[in-house]
Coordinates of C-alpha atoms in Angstrom, one line a residue:
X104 CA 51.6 -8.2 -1.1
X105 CA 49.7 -11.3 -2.0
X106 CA 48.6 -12.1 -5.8
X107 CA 44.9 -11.1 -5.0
X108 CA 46.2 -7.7 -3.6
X109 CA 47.7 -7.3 -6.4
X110 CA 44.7 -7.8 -8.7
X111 CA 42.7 -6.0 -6.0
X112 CA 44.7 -2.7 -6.7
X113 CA 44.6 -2.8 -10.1
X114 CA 40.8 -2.4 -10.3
X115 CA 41.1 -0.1 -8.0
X116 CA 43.4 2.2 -10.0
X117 CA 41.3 1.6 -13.4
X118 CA 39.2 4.3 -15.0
X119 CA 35.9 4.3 -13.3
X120 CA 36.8 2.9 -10.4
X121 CA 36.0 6.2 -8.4
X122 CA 32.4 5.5 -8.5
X123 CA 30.6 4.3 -5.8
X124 CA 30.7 0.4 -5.2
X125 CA 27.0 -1.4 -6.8
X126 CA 26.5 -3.6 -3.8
X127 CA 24.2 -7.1 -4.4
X128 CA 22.4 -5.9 -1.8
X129 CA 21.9 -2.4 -3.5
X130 CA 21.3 -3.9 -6.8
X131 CA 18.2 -6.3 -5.9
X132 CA 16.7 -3.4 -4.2
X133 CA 16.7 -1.7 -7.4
X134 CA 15.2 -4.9 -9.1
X135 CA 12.6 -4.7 -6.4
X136 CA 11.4 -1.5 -7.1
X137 CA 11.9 -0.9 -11.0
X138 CA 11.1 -4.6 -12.7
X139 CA 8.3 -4.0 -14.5
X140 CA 7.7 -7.9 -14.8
X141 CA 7.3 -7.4 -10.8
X142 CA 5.1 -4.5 -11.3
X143 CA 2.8 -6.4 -13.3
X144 CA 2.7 -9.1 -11.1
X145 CA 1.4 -6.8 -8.5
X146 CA -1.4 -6.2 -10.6
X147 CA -3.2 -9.0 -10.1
X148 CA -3.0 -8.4 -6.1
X149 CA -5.0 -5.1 -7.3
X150 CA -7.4 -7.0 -9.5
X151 CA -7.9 -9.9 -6.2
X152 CA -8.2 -7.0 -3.8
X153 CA -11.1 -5.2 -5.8
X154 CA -12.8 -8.8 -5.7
X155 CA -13.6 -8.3 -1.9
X156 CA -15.6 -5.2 -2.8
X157 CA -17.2 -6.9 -6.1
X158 CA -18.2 -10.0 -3.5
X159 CA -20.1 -7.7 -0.8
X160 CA -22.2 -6.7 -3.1
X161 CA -25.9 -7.6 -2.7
X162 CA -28.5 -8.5 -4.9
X163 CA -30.0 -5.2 -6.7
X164 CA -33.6 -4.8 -6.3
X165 CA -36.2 -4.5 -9.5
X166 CA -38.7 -2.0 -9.8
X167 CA -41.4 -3.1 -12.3
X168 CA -44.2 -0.6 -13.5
X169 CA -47.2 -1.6 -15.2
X170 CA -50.6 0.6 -16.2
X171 CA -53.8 -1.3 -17.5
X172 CA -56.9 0.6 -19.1
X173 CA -60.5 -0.4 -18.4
X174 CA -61.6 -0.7 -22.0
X175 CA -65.1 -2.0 -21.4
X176 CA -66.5 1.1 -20.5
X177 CA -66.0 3.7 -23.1
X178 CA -66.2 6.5 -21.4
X179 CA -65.0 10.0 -22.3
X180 CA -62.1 9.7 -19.9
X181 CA -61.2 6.2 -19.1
X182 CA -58.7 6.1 -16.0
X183 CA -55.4 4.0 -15.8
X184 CA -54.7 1.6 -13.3
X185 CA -51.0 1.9 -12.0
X186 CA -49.1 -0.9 -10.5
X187 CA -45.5 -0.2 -9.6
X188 CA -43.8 -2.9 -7.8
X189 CA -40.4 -3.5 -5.9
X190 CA -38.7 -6.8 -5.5
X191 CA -35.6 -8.0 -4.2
X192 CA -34.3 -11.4 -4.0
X193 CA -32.7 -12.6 -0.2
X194 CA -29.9 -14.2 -0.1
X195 CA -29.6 -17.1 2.1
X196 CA -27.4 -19.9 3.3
X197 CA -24.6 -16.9 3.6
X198 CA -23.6 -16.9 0.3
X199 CA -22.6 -13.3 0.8
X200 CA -20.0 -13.6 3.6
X201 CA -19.1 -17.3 1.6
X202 CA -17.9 -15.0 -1.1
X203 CA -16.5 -12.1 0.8
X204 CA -14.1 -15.2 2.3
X205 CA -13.1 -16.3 -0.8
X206 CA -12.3 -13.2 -2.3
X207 CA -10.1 -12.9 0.9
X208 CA -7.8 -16.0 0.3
X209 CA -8.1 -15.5 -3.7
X210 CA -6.2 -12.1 -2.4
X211 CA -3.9 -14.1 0.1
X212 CA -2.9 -16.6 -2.8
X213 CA -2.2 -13.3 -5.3
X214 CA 0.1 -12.1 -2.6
X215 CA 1.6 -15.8 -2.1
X216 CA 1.8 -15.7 -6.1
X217 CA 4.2 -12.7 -6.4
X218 CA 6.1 -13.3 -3.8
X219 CA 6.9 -16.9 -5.9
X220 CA 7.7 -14.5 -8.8
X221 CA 9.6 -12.2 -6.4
X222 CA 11.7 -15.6 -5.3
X223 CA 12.4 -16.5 -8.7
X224 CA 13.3 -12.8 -10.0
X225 CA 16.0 -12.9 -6.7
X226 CA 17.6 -16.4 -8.1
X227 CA 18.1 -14.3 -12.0
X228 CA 19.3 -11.4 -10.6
X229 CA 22.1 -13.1 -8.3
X230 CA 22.4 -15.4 -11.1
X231 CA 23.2 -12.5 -13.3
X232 CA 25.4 -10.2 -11.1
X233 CA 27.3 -13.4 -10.0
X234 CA 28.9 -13.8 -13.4
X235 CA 29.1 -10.2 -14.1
X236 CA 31.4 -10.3 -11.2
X237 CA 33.0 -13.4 -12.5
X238 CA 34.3 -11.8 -16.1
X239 CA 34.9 -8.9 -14.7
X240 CA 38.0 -10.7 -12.2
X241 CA 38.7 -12.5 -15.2
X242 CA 38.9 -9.1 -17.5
X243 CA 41.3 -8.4 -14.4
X244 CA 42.9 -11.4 -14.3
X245 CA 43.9 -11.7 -18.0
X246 CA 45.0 -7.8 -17.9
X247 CA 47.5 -8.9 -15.5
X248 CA 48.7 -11.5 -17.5
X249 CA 48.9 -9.6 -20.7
X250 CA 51.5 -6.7 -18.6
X251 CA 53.7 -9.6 -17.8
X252 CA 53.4 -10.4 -21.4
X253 CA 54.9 -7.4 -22.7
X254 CA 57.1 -7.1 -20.1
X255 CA 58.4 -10.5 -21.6
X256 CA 58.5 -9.1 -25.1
X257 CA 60.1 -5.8 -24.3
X258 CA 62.9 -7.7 -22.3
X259 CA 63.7 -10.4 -25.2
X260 CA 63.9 -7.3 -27.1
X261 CA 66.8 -5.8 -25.1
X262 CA 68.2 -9.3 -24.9
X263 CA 68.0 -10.0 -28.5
X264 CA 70.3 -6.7 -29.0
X265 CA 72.1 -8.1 -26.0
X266 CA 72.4 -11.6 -27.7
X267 CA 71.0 -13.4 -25.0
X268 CA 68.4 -14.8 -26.8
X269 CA 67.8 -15.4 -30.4
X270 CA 65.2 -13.8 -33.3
X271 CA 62.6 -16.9 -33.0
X272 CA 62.5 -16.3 -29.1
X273 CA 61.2 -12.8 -29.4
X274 CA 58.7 -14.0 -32.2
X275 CA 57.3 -16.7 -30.0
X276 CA 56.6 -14.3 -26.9
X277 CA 55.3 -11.6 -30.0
X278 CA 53.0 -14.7 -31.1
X279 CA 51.9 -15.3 -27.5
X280 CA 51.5 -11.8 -26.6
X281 CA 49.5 -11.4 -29.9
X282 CA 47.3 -14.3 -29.1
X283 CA 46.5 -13.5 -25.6
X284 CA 45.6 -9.8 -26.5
X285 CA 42.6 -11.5 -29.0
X286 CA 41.6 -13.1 -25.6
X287 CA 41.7 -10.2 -23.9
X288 CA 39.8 -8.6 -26.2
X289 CA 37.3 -11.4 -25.8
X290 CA 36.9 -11.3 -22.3
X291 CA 35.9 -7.9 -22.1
X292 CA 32.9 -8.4 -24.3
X293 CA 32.1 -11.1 -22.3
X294 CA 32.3 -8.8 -19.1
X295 CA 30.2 -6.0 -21.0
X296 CA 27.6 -8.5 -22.3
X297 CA 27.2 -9.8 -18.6
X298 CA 27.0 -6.0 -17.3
X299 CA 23.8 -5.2 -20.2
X300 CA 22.8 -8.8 -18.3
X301 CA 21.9 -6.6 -15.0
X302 CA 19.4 -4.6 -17.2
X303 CA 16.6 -6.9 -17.9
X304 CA 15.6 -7.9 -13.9
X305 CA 16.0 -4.0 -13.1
X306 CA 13.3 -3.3 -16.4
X307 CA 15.7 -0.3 -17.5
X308 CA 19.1 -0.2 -18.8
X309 CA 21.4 -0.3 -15.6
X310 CA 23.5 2.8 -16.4
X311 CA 20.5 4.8 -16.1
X312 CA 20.4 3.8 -12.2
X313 CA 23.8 3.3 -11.8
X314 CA 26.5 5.4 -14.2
X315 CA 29.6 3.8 -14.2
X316 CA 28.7 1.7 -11.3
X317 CA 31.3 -0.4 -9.9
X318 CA 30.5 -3.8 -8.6
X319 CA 31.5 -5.1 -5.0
X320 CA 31.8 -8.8 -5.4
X321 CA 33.2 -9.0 -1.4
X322 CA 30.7 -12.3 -0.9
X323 CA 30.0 -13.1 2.3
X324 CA 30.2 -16.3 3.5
X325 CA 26.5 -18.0 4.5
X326 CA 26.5 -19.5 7.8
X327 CA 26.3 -23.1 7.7
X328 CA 23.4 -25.2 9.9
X329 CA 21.9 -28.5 10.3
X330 CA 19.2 -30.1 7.6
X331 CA 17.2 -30.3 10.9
X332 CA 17.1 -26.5 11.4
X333 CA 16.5 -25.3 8.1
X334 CA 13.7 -27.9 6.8
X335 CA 11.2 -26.6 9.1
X336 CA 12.0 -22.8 8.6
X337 CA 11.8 -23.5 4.7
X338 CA 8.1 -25.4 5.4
X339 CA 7.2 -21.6 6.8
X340 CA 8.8 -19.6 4.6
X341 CA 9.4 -21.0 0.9
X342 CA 7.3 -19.5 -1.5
X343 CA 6.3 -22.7 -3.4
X344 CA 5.0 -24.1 0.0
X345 CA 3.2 -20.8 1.0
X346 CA 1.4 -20.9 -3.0
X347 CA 0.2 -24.5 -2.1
X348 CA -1.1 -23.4 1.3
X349 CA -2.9 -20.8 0.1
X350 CA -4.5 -22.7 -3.0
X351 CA -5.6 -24.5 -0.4
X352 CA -7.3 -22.6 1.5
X353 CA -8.8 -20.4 -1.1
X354 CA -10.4 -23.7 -3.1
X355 CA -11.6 -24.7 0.4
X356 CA -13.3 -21.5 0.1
X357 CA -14.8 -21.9 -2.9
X358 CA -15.7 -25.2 -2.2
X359 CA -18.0 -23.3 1.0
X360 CA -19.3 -21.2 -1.7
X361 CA -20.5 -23.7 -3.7
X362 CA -22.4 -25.1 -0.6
X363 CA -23.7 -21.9 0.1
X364 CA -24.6 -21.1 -3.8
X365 CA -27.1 -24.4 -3.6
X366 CA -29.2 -22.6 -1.3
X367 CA -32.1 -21.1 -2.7
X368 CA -32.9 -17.6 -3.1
X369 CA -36.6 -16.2 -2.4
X370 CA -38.0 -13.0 -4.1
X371 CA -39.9 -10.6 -2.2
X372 CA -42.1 -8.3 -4.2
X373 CA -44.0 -5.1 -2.5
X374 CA -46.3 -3.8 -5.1
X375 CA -49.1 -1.4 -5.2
X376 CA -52.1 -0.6 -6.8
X377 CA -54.1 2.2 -7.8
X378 CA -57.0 3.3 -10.1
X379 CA -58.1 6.7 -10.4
X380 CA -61.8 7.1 -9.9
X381 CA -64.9 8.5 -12.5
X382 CA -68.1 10.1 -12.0
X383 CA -71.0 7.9 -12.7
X384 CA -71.9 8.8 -17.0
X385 CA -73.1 7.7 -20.2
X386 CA -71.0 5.9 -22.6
X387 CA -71.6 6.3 -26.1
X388 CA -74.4 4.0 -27.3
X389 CA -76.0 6.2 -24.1
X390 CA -76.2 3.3 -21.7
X391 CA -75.6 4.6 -17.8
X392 CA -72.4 3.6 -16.2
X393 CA -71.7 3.4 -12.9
X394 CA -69.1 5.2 -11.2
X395 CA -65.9 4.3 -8.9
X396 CA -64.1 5.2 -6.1
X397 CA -60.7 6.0 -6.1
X398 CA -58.2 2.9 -4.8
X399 CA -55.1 1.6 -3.4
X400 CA -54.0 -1.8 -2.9
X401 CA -50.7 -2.5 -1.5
X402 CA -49.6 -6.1 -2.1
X403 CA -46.7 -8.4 -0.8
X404 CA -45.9 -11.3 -2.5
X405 CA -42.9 -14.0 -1.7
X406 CA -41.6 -16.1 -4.8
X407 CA -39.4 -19.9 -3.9
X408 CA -37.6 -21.2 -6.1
X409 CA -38.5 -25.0 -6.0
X410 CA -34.6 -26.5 -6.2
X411 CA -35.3 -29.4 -8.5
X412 CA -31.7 -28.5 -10.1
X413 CA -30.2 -29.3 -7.0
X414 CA -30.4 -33.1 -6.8
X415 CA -27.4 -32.8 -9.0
X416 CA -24.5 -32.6 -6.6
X417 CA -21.8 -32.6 -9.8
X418 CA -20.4 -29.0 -8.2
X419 CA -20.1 -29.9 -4.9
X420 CA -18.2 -33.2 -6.0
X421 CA -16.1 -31.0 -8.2
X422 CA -15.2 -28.8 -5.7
X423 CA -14.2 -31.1 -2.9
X424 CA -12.2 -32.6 -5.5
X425 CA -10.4 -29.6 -6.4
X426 CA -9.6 -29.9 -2.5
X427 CA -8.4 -33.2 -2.3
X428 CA -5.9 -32.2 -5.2
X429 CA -4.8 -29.1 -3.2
X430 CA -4.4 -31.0 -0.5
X431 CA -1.9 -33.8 -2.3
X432 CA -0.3 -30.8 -4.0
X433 CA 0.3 -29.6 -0.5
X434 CA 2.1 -32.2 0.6
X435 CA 4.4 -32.8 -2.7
X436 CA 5.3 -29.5 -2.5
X437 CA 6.4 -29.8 1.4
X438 CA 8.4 -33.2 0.2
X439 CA 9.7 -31.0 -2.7
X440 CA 10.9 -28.2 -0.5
X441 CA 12.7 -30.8 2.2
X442 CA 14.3 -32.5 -0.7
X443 CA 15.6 -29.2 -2.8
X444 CA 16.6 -27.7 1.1
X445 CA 18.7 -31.2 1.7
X446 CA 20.1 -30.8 -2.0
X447 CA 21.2 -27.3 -2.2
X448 CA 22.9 -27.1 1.2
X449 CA 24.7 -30.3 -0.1
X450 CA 26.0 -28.5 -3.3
X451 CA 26.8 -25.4 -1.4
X452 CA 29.1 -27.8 1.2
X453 CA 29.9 -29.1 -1.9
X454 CA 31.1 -25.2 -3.5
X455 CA 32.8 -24.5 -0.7
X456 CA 35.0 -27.1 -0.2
X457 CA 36.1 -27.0 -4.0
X458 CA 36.7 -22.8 -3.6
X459 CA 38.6 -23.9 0.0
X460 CA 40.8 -26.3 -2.1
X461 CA 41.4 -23.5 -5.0
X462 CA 41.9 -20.6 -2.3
X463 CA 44.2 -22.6 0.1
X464 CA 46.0 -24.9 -2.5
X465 CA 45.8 -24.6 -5.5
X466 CA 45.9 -21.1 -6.3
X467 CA 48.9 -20.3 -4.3
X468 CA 50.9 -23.1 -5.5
X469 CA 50.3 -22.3 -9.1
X470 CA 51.6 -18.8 -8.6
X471 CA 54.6 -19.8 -6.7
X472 CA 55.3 -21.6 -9.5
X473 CA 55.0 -19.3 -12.3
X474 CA 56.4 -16.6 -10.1
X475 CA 59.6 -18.7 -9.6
X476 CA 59.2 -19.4 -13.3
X477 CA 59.6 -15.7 -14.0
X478 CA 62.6 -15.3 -12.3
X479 CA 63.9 -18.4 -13.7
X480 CA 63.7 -17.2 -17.1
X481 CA 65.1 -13.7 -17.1
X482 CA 68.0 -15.4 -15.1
X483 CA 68.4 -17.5 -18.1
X484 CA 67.9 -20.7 -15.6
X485 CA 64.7 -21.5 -17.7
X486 CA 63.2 -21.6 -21.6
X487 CA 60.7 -19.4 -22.9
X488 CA 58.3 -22.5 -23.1
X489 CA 58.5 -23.4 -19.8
X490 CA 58.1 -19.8 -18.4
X491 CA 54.8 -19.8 -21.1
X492 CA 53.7 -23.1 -19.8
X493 CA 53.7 -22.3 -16.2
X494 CA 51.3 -18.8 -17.2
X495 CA 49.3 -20.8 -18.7
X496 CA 49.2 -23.1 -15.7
X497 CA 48.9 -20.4 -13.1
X498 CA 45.7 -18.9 -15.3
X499 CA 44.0 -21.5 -16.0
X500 CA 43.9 -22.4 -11.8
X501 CA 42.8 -18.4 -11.4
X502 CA 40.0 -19.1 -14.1
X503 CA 39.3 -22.0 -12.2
X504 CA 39.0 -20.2 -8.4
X505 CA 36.5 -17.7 -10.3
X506 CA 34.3 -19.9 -11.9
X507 CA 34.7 -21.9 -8.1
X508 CA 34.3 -18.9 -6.4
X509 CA 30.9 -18.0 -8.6
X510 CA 29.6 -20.9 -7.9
X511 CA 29.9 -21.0 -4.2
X512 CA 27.9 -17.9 -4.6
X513 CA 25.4 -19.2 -6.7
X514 CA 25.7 -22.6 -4.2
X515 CA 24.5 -20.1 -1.6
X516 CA 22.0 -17.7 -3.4
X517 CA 20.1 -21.4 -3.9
X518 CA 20.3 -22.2 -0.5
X519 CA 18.9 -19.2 1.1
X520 CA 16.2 -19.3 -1.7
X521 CA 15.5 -23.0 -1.0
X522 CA 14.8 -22.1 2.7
X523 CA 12.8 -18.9 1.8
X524 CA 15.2 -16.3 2.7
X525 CA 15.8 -13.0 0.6
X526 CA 19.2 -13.6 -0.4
X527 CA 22.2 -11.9 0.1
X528 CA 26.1 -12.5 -1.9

């Protein structure tokens, strides 16, 4: 049974470790659905999709209502003339569909804009669960470590009685023993600190999704392919890229809507007009006065704006150069993307080779040696410091194939981001 088997069965025989396995997979689900930094993102897709309906809307029409007395005439009765009138201004130069359009995209880039959130929420959550994984092997690790520790001080003890080794031999492995249980003890608040780490992306404390969860921290390996393969698919795909499109094409939109907007709007009015009739009389200084007919008078009237205001063409300037920047931010970000794709794949290569050298090498030659070590010292064949040395050796290499093995993970998590994948450990 190798070292890592070892390790392997421990955590699987330590309390909890009946619980079903938190996969990364299982966990960024969960961040998906219960971050409540996510959910209110997704509001503003709500507030761009209403913006369609606020955009169709056409102008409303006025209705206007005037009455006029004929005081000239004083007459017992003196009628009122109504005029009620309805106008309505038309739109023209298709301003409406103009802004139907670039409610559309403003709706396209909201999408594009959570998605950029979503990308970055993916890179914290691996981030985090990485290194949970990581101090909890090295809990593991440094439990191992601490049994053969007291399997050391428990044997100088017999040999002390035995007279195989002296009084300052057993203090010495006491001291170690001692010293190493304070870093025991400090690896394991480092471990729980980086489980309560999991709770922020999910918005909720993670026990309350996942009691006594258990994390697998099998990483799978990502497969490897050419700079030429995976610059194009991150030019489709990154999120970044996909934001600058779409400001793109939305300020292009608004730049139409500013054309359209210069376009002047006329005002049709339909009114009408009626005045009751009278009765031929006598007013009251007893003069005769004449009288009228009953009328109606319908009336159409159409009012132009003249467009003085629009030899100023400061909005149409500032559009198209709101445009023009879109356009340059376009490309950066598409230069930005090729040149982060080309880096990260580069410091995953990078990861992988330094975990290959840890996994292959390095790791199993330090634990022949302190293995050999071991046996060297209960045989009497080796001191105490030597033995302690060798531990020390042989941990410091496992610290170093965890922290080489998180970042291999991490190498990839930034890879598959930089090409606009979801990523997976």
């Amino acid at each position: 049974m190798t070292r890592f088997n070892v390790f392997l069965a421990a955590w699987l025989l330590a309390p909890g470790a009946g619980a079903a396995p938190l996969t990364f997979d299982t966990y960024l689900a969960a961040v998906e659905s219960h971050s409540l930094e996510l959910q209110a993102q997704q509001q503003g897709i709500v507030s761009a999709r209403a913006g369609i309906g606020i955009a169709g809307l056409r102008p409303d029409p006025e209705f206007t209502l005037g009455a006029a007395r004929d005081t000239v005439h004083a007459l017992p009765h003196r009628p009122v003339t109504w005029t009620p009138a309805l106008s309505m201004a038309i739109e023209t130069g298709g301003k409406r569909a103009a802004r139907i359009k670039a409610a559309q995209s403003n709706v396209a880039l909201a999408e594009e804009t959570v998605a950029g959130f979503k990308s970055e929420l993916y890179g914290t959550a691996a981030a985090a669960f990485t290194e949970a994984c990581r101090t909890r092997e090295v809990v593991a690790r440094k439990e191992l470590t601490m049994a053969a520790l007291s399997k050391v001080v428990a044997a100088n003890g017999v040999r002390l009685k035995a007279g195989d080794v002296g009084g300052i031999e057993l203090l010495q492995s006491r001291v170690e023993r001692d010293q190493f249980e304070a870093e025991l003890a400090q690896a394991r608040s480092e471990a729980d600190s980086a489980m309560l780490a999991l709770s922020p992306p999910l918005g909720r404390q993670v026990d309350s999704l996942f009691p006594q969860a258990q994390l697998s921290c099998d990483f799978a390996a990502f497969a490897d392919q050419e700079a030429s393969v995976l610059v194009p698919q991150a030019l489709n795909a990154r999120s970044d890229v996909r934001i600058a499109r779409a400001t793109l094409e939305n300020l292009r939109d608004g730049a139409a809507l500013v054309r359209a907007n210069r376009s002047v709007d006329p005002t049709v009015t339909l009114g009408l007009s009626a005045a009751r009739g009278y009765r031929d009389g006598v007013d009251a200084n007893g003069d005769t006065v004449d009288g009228a007919p009953r009328s109606r008078a319908l009336s159409v009237s159409l009012a132009i704006p003249i467009p003085l205001s629009r030899r100023d063409h400061g909005d149409v300037v500032q559009a198209e150069a709101g445009v023009t920047q879109a356009m340059l931010a376009l490309r950066q970000a598409e230069l930005a993307a090729e040149t982060q794709v080309r880096t990260a794949q580069r410091q995953w290569r990078s990861a992988q080779e330094r975990l290959a050298r840890y996994r292959d090498g390095v790791l199993l030659d330090a634990q022949k040696v302190v293995d050999g070590m071991r046996l060297s010292y209960f045989s009497g064949n080796a001191s105490l410091l030597e033995w302690l040395a060798a531990q020390r050796s042989a941990d410091e290499a496992y610290q170093g194939y965890l922290q080489a093995r998180a970042d291999a993970a991490i190498a990839s998590t930034q890879l598959q981001l930089a090409i606009g994948q979801r990523p997976r450990l």
